[in-house]
Amino acid sequence: NVPWKDELEKIERVQILDQVKSNYMKAWFENCINLNILINFQNLDVSDCTDFSRMFLNCRSLQNLNGLQNWNVSNGTEFSSMFFYCESLQNLNGLQNWNISNGTNFFYMFYDCNSLENIDELQTWNVSSGKDFSCMFGYCTYLQNLNGLQNWNVSNGTNFSYMFSNCESLWNINILKNWNICNCPDFFKMFAYCTSLQNILLPDTLSILRKDIFYECNPTLKIHWKNHIYTYEDLLEYQTIY
């Protein structure tokens, strides 16, 4: 029940004039489609907040998050859909110092952020408590690499479905080799419609290779797994490989 809920489309910039503390940030700026500038957001104390879900959902004019770089989000557990459809977002520089070690839900967090070309700023994130990563980067159509995720500890993850679906600019993924995903049962369409993907190295902790993981990918896609190289065409023929 934010007081500006009836004027969402009129908002172009937000300035936090004085120190404000909130323990609940869910959907604060959802559907502020013309919001493009965040000013003095260091004055917004979110250190007691656990729920950041949908906070900037559909803020399609927002180009950077630099105003959030000093936020203390260490108590946050819920980050789902936080930047869903922020289609003008150029980078994630404002998030590189975030302590999200208590975060459990990241589903749809950056879904349809289709101006992002890399996510290197997330390389220091501790996602070891994360469980749901589904659709996290879905439809990031200009995302060219996943290098920022190389050292992620996703061993508690239970859902990776659609995580990178429709990332049409990804062509080579070699940084997932060390991911420990032995506790996860759900990889449904994780790389679906990644039509430019040519090579991918999968971790040995993946227990089974299924065709649905690479739904509608290039038939000649080379899949490196457990000292073998398969193609998506192989999966179309055999359905699953153990």
PDB file of C-alpha atoms in Angstrom, residues 8-240:
ATOM      1  CA  LEU A   8       3.000   4.862 -10.820  1.00  0.00           C
ATOM      2  CA  GLU A   9       3.299   5.828 -14.477  1.00  0.00           C
ATOM      3  CA  LYS A  10       3.985   9.484 -13.628  1.00  0.00           C
ATOM      4  CA  ILE A  11       7.116   8.733 -11.604  1.00  0.00           C
ATOM      5  CA  GLU A  12      10.375   9.426 -13.452  1.00  0.00           C
ATOM      6  CA  ARG A  13      12.788   9.761 -10.556  1.00  0.00           C
ATOM      7  CA  VAL A  14      12.821   8.984  -6.854  1.00  0.00           C
ATOM      8  CA  GLN A  15      14.900  10.820  -4.278  1.00  0.00           C
ATOM      9  CA  ILE A  16      15.164   9.714  -0.653  1.00  0.00           C
ATOM     10  CA  LEU A  17      15.536  13.053   1.126  1.00  0.00           C
ATOM     11  CA  ASP A  18      16.013  11.901   4.723  1.00  0.00           C
ATOM     12  CA  GLN A  19      16.902   8.725   6.583  1.00  0.00           C
ATOM     13  CA  VAL A  20      14.108   6.207   6.159  1.00  0.00           C
ATOM     14  CA  LYS A  21      14.025   2.677   7.529  1.00  0.00           C
ATOM     15  CA  SER A  22      11.791  -0.082   6.239  1.00  0.00           C
ATOM     16  CA  ASN A  23      11.576  -3.795   6.963  1.00  0.00           C
ATOM     17  CA  TYR A  24       9.376  -4.544   3.969  1.00  0.00           C
ATOM     18  CA  MET A  25      10.293  -3.534   0.422  1.00  0.00           C
ATOM     19  CA  LYS A  26       8.072  -5.864  -1.581  1.00  0.00           C
ATOM     20  CA  ALA A  27       6.722  -4.264  -4.782  1.00  0.00           C
ATOM     21  CA  TRP A  28       7.519  -0.694  -3.688  1.00  0.00           C
ATOM     22  CA  PHE A  29       8.176   0.553  -7.219  1.00  0.00           C
ATOM     23  CA  GLU A  30       6.442  -2.179  -9.190  1.00  0.00           C
ATOM     24  CA  ASN A  31       5.099  -0.926 -12.545  1.00  0.00           C
ATOM     25  CA  CYS A  32       6.865   2.451 -12.347  1.00  0.00           C
ATOM     26  CA  ILE A  33       7.463   2.098 -16.059  1.00  0.00           C
ATOM     27  CA  ASN A  34       9.030   5.558 -16.485  1.00  0.00           C
ATOM     28  CA  LEU A  35      11.288   5.509 -13.439  1.00  0.00           C
ATOM     29  CA  ASN A  36      14.852   6.068 -14.634  1.00  0.00           C
ATOM     30  CA  ILE A  37      16.791   7.767 -11.797  1.00  0.00           C
ATOM     31  CA  LEU A  38      17.386   6.672  -8.199  1.00  0.00           C
ATOM     32  CA  ILE A  39      18.775   9.494  -6.025  1.00  0.00           C
ATOM     33  CA  ASN A  40      20.214   9.210  -2.499  1.00  0.00           C
ATOM     34  CA  PHE A  41      19.008   5.668  -1.997  1.00  0.00           C
ATOM     35  CA  GLN A  42      21.727   5.259   0.619  1.00  0.00           C
ATOM     36  CA  ASN A  43      19.268   7.095   2.883  1.00  0.00           C
ATOM     37  CA  LEU A  44      16.928   4.126   2.660  1.00  0.00           C
ATOM     38  CA  ASP A  45      17.922   1.713   5.433  1.00  0.00           C
ATOM     39  CA  VAL A  46      16.840  -1.812   4.463  1.00  0.00           C
ATOM     40  CA  SER A  47      19.028  -3.659   6.950  1.00  0.00           C
ATOM     41  CA  ASP A  48      15.997  -5.227   8.682  1.00  0.00           C
ATOM     42  CA  CYS A  49      14.212  -6.158   5.469  1.00  0.00           C
ATOM     43  CA  THR A  50      13.738  -9.804   4.460  1.00  0.00           C
ATOM     44  CA  ASP A  51      11.475  -9.430   1.417  1.00  0.00           C
ATOM     45  CA  PHE A  52      12.678  -7.531  -1.669  1.00  0.00           C
ATOM     46  CA  SER A  53      10.510  -9.399  -4.164  1.00  0.00           C
ATOM     47  CA  ARG A  54       9.051  -7.447  -7.111  1.00  0.00           C
ATOM     48  CA  MET A  55      10.567  -4.233  -5.785  1.00  0.00           C
ATOM     49  CA  PHE A  56      11.447  -2.844  -9.237  1.00  0.00           C
ATOM     50  CA  LEU A  57       9.337  -5.194 -11.334  1.00  0.00           C
ATOM     51  CA  ASN A  58       8.474  -3.687 -14.722  1.00  0.00           C
ATOM     52  CA  CYS A  59      10.638  -0.600 -14.185  1.00  0.00           C
ATOM     53  CA  ARG A  60      11.407  -0.800 -17.856  1.00  0.00           C
ATOM     54  CA  SER A  61      13.134   2.622 -18.086  1.00  0.00           C
ATOM     55  CA  LEU A  62      15.628   2.064 -15.259  1.00  0.00           C
ATOM     56  CA  GLN A  63      19.152   1.984 -16.728  1.00  0.00           C
ATOM     57  CA  ASN A  64      21.411   1.486 -13.703  1.00  0.00           C
ATOM     58  CA  LEU A  65      21.268   0.537 -10.027  1.00  0.00           C
ATOM     59  CA  ASN A  66      24.212   2.558  -8.757  1.00  0.00           C
ATOM     60  CA  GLY A  67      22.098   4.077  -6.001  1.00  0.00           C
ATOM     61  CA  LEU A  68      21.786   0.663  -4.366  1.00  0.00           C
ATOM     62  CA  GLN A  69      25.497  -0.102  -4.017  1.00  0.00           C
ATOM     63  CA  ASN A  70      25.689   0.599  -0.280  1.00  0.00           C
ATOM     64  CA  TRP A  71      22.544  -1.250   0.694  1.00  0.00           C
ATOM     65  CA  ASN A  72      22.753  -3.745   3.537  1.00  0.00           C
ATOM     66  CA  VAL A  73      20.568  -6.596   2.296  1.00  0.00           C
ATOM     67  CA  SER A  74      22.171  -9.201   4.543  1.00  0.00           C
ATOM     68  CA  ASN A  75      18.835 -10.145   6.148  1.00  0.00           C
ATOM     69  CA  GLY A  76      17.134 -10.574   2.795  1.00  0.00           C
ATOM     70  CA  THR A  77      15.765 -14.007   1.986  1.00  0.00           C
ATOM     71  CA  GLU A  78      13.341 -13.197  -0.822  1.00  0.00           C
ATOM     72  CA  PHE A  79      14.695 -11.611  -4.011  1.00  0.00           C
ATOM     73  CA  SER A  80      12.307 -13.145  -6.531  1.00  0.00           C
ATOM     74  CA  SER A  81      11.258 -10.969  -9.488  1.00  0.00           C
ATOM     75  CA  MET A  82      13.090  -8.009  -7.953  1.00  0.00           C
ATOM     76  CA  PHE A  83      14.220  -6.646 -11.344  1.00  0.00           C
ATOM     77  CA  PHE A  84      11.770  -8.546 -13.557  1.00  0.00           C
ATOM     78  CA  TYR A  85      11.401  -6.809 -16.938  1.00  0.00           C
ATOM     79  CA  CYS A  86      13.909  -4.040 -16.278  1.00  0.00           C
ATOM     80  CA  GLU A  87      14.569  -4.115 -19.991  1.00  0.00           C
ATOM     81  CA  SER A  88      16.769  -0.979 -20.076  1.00  0.00           C
ATOM     82  CA  LEU A  89      19.140  -2.094 -17.332  1.00  0.00           C
ATOM     83  CA  GLN A  90      22.678  -1.800 -18.733  1.00  0.00           C
ATOM     84  CA  ASN A  91      24.717  -3.318 -15.897  1.00  0.00           C
ATOM     85  CA  LEU A  92      24.545  -4.596 -12.328  1.00  0.00           C
ATOM     86  CA  ASN A  93      27.329  -2.450 -10.871  1.00  0.00           C
ATOM     87  CA  GLY A  94      25.109  -1.329  -8.029  1.00  0.00           C
ATOM     88  CA  LEU A  95      24.744  -4.904  -6.779  1.00  0.00           C
ATOM     89  CA  GLN A  96      28.354  -6.131  -6.741  1.00  0.00           C
ATOM     90  CA  ASN A  97      28.882  -5.472  -3.006  1.00  0.00           C
ATOM     91  CA  TRP A  98      25.643  -7.038  -1.850  1.00  0.00           C
ATOM     92  CA  ASN A  99      25.706  -9.649   0.900  1.00  0.00           C
ATOM     93  CA  ILE A 100      22.920 -12.000  -0.121  1.00  0.00           C
ATOM     94  CA  SER A 101      24.167 -14.985   1.861  1.00  0.00           C
ATOM     95  CA  ASN A 102      20.732 -15.513   3.450  1.00  0.00           C
ATOM     96  CA  GLY A 103      18.860 -15.357   0.158  1.00  0.00           C
ATOM     97  CA  THR A 104      16.826 -18.459  -0.664  1.00  0.00           C
ATOM     98  CA  ASN A 105      14.581 -17.394  -3.544  1.00  0.00           C
ATOM     99  CA  PHE A 106      16.045 -15.831  -6.683  1.00  0.00           C
ATOM    100  CA  PHE A 107      13.486 -16.997  -9.229  1.00  0.00           C
ATOM    101  CA  TYR A 108      12.722 -14.486 -11.999  1.00  0.00           C
ATOM    102  CA  MET A 109      15.110 -12.004 -10.357  1.00  0.00           C
ATOM    103  CA  PHE A 110      16.524 -10.661 -13.649  1.00  0.00           C
ATOM    104  CA  TYR A 111      13.976 -12.132 -16.021  1.00  0.00           C
ATOM    105  CA  ASP A 112      13.683 -10.201 -19.292  1.00  0.00           C
ATOM    106  CA  CYS A 113      16.539  -7.826 -18.492  1.00  0.00           C
ATOM    107  CA  ASN A 114      17.309  -8.027 -22.151  1.00  0.00           C
ATOM    108  CA  SER A 115      19.846  -5.161 -22.287  1.00  0.00           C
ATOM    109  CA  LEU A 116      22.344  -6.935 -20.008  1.00  0.00           C
ATOM    110  CA  GLU A 117      25.380  -8.214 -21.900  1.00  0.00           C
ATOM    111  CA  ASN A 118      27.278  -9.642 -18.929  1.00  0.00           C
ATOM    112  CA  ILE A 119      26.729 -10.310 -15.252  1.00  0.00           C
ATOM    113  CA  ASP A 120      30.335 -10.116 -14.066  1.00  0.00           C
ATOM    114  CA  GLU A 121      29.285  -7.967 -11.110  1.00  0.00           C
ATOM    115  CA  LEU A 122      27.685 -11.003  -9.474  1.00  0.00           C
ATOM    116  CA  GLN A 123      30.952 -12.943  -9.155  1.00  0.00           C
ATOM    117  CA  THR A 124      31.301 -12.157  -5.424  1.00  0.00           C
ATOM    118  CA  TRP A 125      27.752 -13.160  -4.535  1.00  0.00           C
ATOM    119  CA  ASN A 126      27.404 -15.878  -1.930  1.00  0.00           C
ATOM    120  CA  VAL A 127      24.297 -17.787  -3.001  1.00  0.00           C
ATOM    121  CA  SER A 128      25.024 -20.842  -0.863  1.00  0.00           C
ATOM    122  CA  SER A 129      21.594 -20.590   0.812  1.00  0.00           C
ATOM    123  CA  GLY A 130      19.805 -20.300  -2.521  1.00  0.00           C
ATOM    124  CA  LYS A 131      17.169 -22.894  -3.359  1.00  0.00           C
ATOM    125  CA  ASP A 132      15.086 -21.614  -6.242  1.00  0.00           C
ATOM    126  CA  PHE A 133      16.983 -20.188  -9.235  1.00  0.00           C
ATOM    127  CA  SER A 134      14.278 -20.881 -11.810  1.00  0.00           C
ATOM    128  CA  CYS A 135      13.952 -18.349 -14.643  1.00  0.00           C
ATOM    129  CA  MET A 136      16.523 -16.146 -12.899  1.00  0.00           C
ATOM    130  CA  PHE A 137      18.095 -14.930 -16.177  1.00  0.00           C
ATOM    131  CA  GLY A 138      15.401 -16.051 -18.595  1.00  0.00           C
ATOM    132  CA  TYR A 139      14.984 -13.871 -21.690  1.00  0.00           C
ATOM    133  CA  CYS A 140      18.238 -11.989 -21.097  1.00  0.00           C
ATOM    134  CA  THR A 141      18.539 -12.110 -24.847  1.00  0.00           C
ATOM    135  CA  TYR A 142      21.765 -10.080 -25.135  1.00  0.00           C
ATOM    136  CA  LEU A 143      23.616 -11.866 -22.354  1.00  0.00           C
ATOM    137  CA  GLN A 144      26.868 -13.091 -23.918  1.00  0.00           C
ATOM    138  CA  ASN A 145      28.560 -15.024 -21.117  1.00  0.00           C
ATOM    139  CA  LEU A 146      28.026 -16.369 -17.608  1.00  0.00           C
ATOM    140  CA  ASN A 147      31.544 -15.744 -16.303  1.00  0.00           C
ATOM    141  CA  GLY A 148      30.250 -13.970 -13.214  1.00  0.00           C
ATOM    142  CA  LEU A 149      28.670 -17.212 -11.988  1.00  0.00           C
ATOM    143  CA  GLN A 150      31.788 -19.373 -12.190  1.00  0.00           C
ATOM    144  CA  ASN A 151      32.404 -19.601  -8.441  1.00  0.00           C
ATOM    145  CA  TRP A 152      28.811 -19.731  -7.302  1.00  0.00           C
ATOM    146  CA  ASN A 153      28.046 -22.320  -4.644  1.00  0.00           C
ATOM    147  CA  VAL A 154      24.634 -23.618  -5.688  1.00  0.00           C
ATOM    148  CA  SER A 155      24.831 -26.881  -3.761  1.00  0.00           C
ATOM    149  CA  ASN A 156      21.537 -26.169  -1.958  1.00  0.00           C
ATOM    150  CA  GLY A 157      19.688 -25.379  -5.163  1.00  0.00           C
ATOM    151  CA  THR A 158      16.548 -27.407  -5.826  1.00  0.00           C
ATOM    152  CA  ASN A 159      15.159 -25.713  -8.933  1.00  0.00           C
ATOM    153  CA  PHE A 160      17.102 -24.492 -11.967  1.00  0.00           C
ATOM    154  CA  SER A 161      14.293 -24.804 -14.512  1.00  0.00           C
ATOM    155  CA  TYR A 162      14.325 -22.157 -17.264  1.00  0.00           C
ATOM    156  CA  MET A 163      17.250 -20.437 -15.501  1.00  0.00           C
ATOM    157  CA  PHE A 164      18.838 -19.336 -18.807  1.00  0.00           C
ATOM    158  CA  SER A 165      15.986 -19.991 -21.210  1.00  0.00           C
ATOM    159  CA  ASN A 166      15.847 -17.758 -24.294  1.00  0.00           C
ATOM    160  CA  CYS A 167      19.343 -16.369 -23.685  1.00  0.00           C
ATOM    161  CA  GLU A 168      19.786 -16.252 -27.428  1.00  0.00           C
ATOM    162  CA  SER A 169      23.266 -14.659 -27.442  1.00  0.00           C
ATOM    163  CA  LEU A 170      25.005 -17.282 -25.316  1.00  0.00           C
ATOM    164  CA  TRP A 171      27.332 -19.306 -27.530  1.00  0.00           C
ATOM    165  CA  ASN A 172      29.872 -20.939 -25.209  1.00  0.00           C
ATOM    166  CA  ILE A 173      29.385 -21.943 -21.569  1.00  0.00           C
ATOM    167  CA  ASN A 174      32.410 -23.400 -19.827  1.00  0.00           C
ATOM    168  CA  ILE A 175      32.028 -22.119 -16.282  1.00  0.00           C
ATOM    169  CA  LEU A 176      29.455 -24.573 -14.864  1.00  0.00           C
ATOM    170  CA  LYS A 177      31.893 -27.467 -14.721  1.00  0.00           C
ATOM    171  CA  ASN A 178      32.498 -27.071 -10.991  1.00  0.00           C
ATOM    172  CA  TRP A 179      28.902 -26.496  -9.934  1.00  0.00           C
ATOM    173  CA  ASN A 180      27.707 -28.978  -7.329  1.00  0.00           C
ATOM    174  CA  ILE A 181      24.121 -29.684  -8.314  1.00  0.00           C
ATOM    175  CA  CYS A 182      23.762 -33.217  -7.020  1.00  0.00           C
ATOM    176  CA  ASN A 183      20.852 -32.234  -4.736  1.00  0.00           C
ATOM    177  CA  CYS A 184      18.757 -30.712  -7.493  1.00  0.00           C
ATOM    178  CA  PRO A 185      16.025 -32.667  -9.324  1.00  0.00           C
ATOM    179  CA  ASP A 186      14.773 -29.908 -11.631  1.00  0.00           C
ATOM    180  CA  PHE A 187      16.644 -28.680 -14.712  1.00  0.00           C
ATOM    181  CA  PHE A 188      13.601 -28.574 -16.988  1.00  0.00           C
ATOM    182  CA  LYS A 189      14.349 -26.347 -20.003  1.00  0.00           C
ATOM    183  CA  MET A 190      17.286 -24.762 -18.188  1.00  0.00           C
ATOM    184  CA  PHE A 191      18.836 -23.729 -21.541  1.00  0.00           C
ATOM    185  CA  ALA A 192      15.719 -23.863 -23.708  1.00  0.00           C
ATOM    186  CA  TYR A 193      15.822 -21.696 -26.847  1.00  0.00           C
ATOM    187  CA  CYS A 194      19.506 -20.803 -26.386  1.00  0.00           C
ATOM    188  CA  THR A 195      19.684 -21.024 -30.149  1.00  0.00           C
ATOM    189  CA  SER A 196      23.252 -19.698 -30.558  1.00  0.00           C
ATOM    190  CA  LEU A 197      24.797 -22.069 -28.038  1.00  0.00           C
ATOM    191  CA  GLN A 198      27.651 -24.078 -29.601  1.00  0.00           C
ATOM    192  CA  ASN A 199      29.454 -25.628 -26.619  1.00  0.00           C
ATOM    193  CA  ILE A 200      28.634 -26.276 -22.981  1.00  0.00           C
ATOM    194  CA  LEU A 201      30.553 -27.995 -20.188  1.00  0.00           C
ATOM    195  CA  LEU A 202      28.270 -29.571 -17.621  1.00  0.00           C
ATOM    196  CA  PRO A 203      29.277 -30.655 -14.106  1.00  0.00           C
ATOM    197  CA  ASP A 204      29.760 -34.330 -13.349  1.00  0.00           C
ATOM    198  CA  THR A 205      27.388 -33.849 -10.415  1.00  0.00           C
ATOM    199  CA  LEU A 206      24.524 -33.720 -12.928  1.00  0.00           C
ATOM    200  CA  SER A 207      23.031 -37.195 -12.611  1.00  0.00           C
ATOM    201  CA  ILE A 208      21.184 -37.477 -15.912  1.00  0.00           C
ATOM    202  CA  LEU A 209      21.202 -35.766 -19.298  1.00  0.00           C
ATOM    203  CA  ARG A 210      17.744 -35.116 -20.749  1.00  0.00           C
ATOM    204  CA  LYS A 211      16.654 -33.551 -24.013  1.00  0.00           C
ATOM    205  CA  ASP A 212      14.278 -31.107 -22.303  1.00  0.00           C
ATOM    206  CA  ILE A 213      17.239 -29.284 -20.675  1.00  0.00           C
ATOM    207  CA  PHE A 214      18.216 -28.003 -24.136  1.00  0.00           C
ATOM    208  CA  TYR A 215      14.776 -27.729 -25.666  1.00  0.00           C
ATOM    209  CA  GLU A 216      14.878 -26.212 -29.178  1.00  0.00           C
ATOM    210  CA  CYS A 217      18.636 -25.621 -29.094  1.00  0.00           C
ATOM    211  CA  ASN A 218      20.958 -26.030 -32.059  1.00  0.00           C
ATOM    212  CA  PRO A 219      21.039 -29.777 -33.007  1.00  0.00           C
ATOM    213  CA  THR A 220      24.847 -29.584 -33.358  1.00  0.00           C
ATOM    214  CA  LEU A 221      25.320 -28.169 -29.861  1.00  0.00           C
ATOM    215  CA  LYS A 222      28.248 -30.000 -28.248  1.00  0.00           C
ATOM    216  CA  ILE A 223      27.525 -31.060 -24.671  1.00  0.00           C
ATOM    217  CA  HIS A 224      30.589 -32.010 -22.624  1.00  0.00           C
ATOM    218  CA  TRP A 225      29.618 -34.257 -19.722  1.00  0.00           C
ATOM    219  CA  LYS A 226      31.417 -36.986 -17.778  1.00  0.00           C
ATOM    220  CA  ASN A 227      34.349 -37.219 -20.190  1.00  0.00           C
ATOM    221  CA  HIS A 228      32.082 -37.577 -23.208  1.00  0.00           C
ATOM    222  CA  ILE A 229      30.857 -35.211 -25.873  1.00  0.00           C
ATOM    223  CA  TYR A 230      27.234 -35.472 -26.965  1.00  0.00           C
ATOM    224  CA  THR A 231      25.144 -33.328 -29.254  1.00  0.00           C
ATOM    225  CA  TYR A 232      21.624 -32.120 -28.793  1.00  0.00           C
ATOM    226  CA  GLU A 233      20.820 -34.283 -31.789  1.00  0.00           C
ATOM    227  CA  ASP A 234      21.953 -37.290 -29.734  1.00  0.00           C
ATOM    228  CA  LEU A 235      19.518 -36.307 -27.002  1.00  0.00           C
ATOM    229  CA  LEU A 236      16.692 -35.982 -29.498  1.00  0.00           C
ATOM    230  CA  GLU A 237      17.378 -39.578 -30.495  1.00  0.00           C
ATOM    231  CA  TYR A 238      17.956 -41.143 -27.089  1.00  0.00           C
ATOM    232  CA  GLN A 239      15.807 -38.821 -24.940  1.00  0.00           C
ATOM    233  CA  THR A 240      17.977 -39.383 -21.845  1.00  0.00           C
TER     234      THR A 240
END
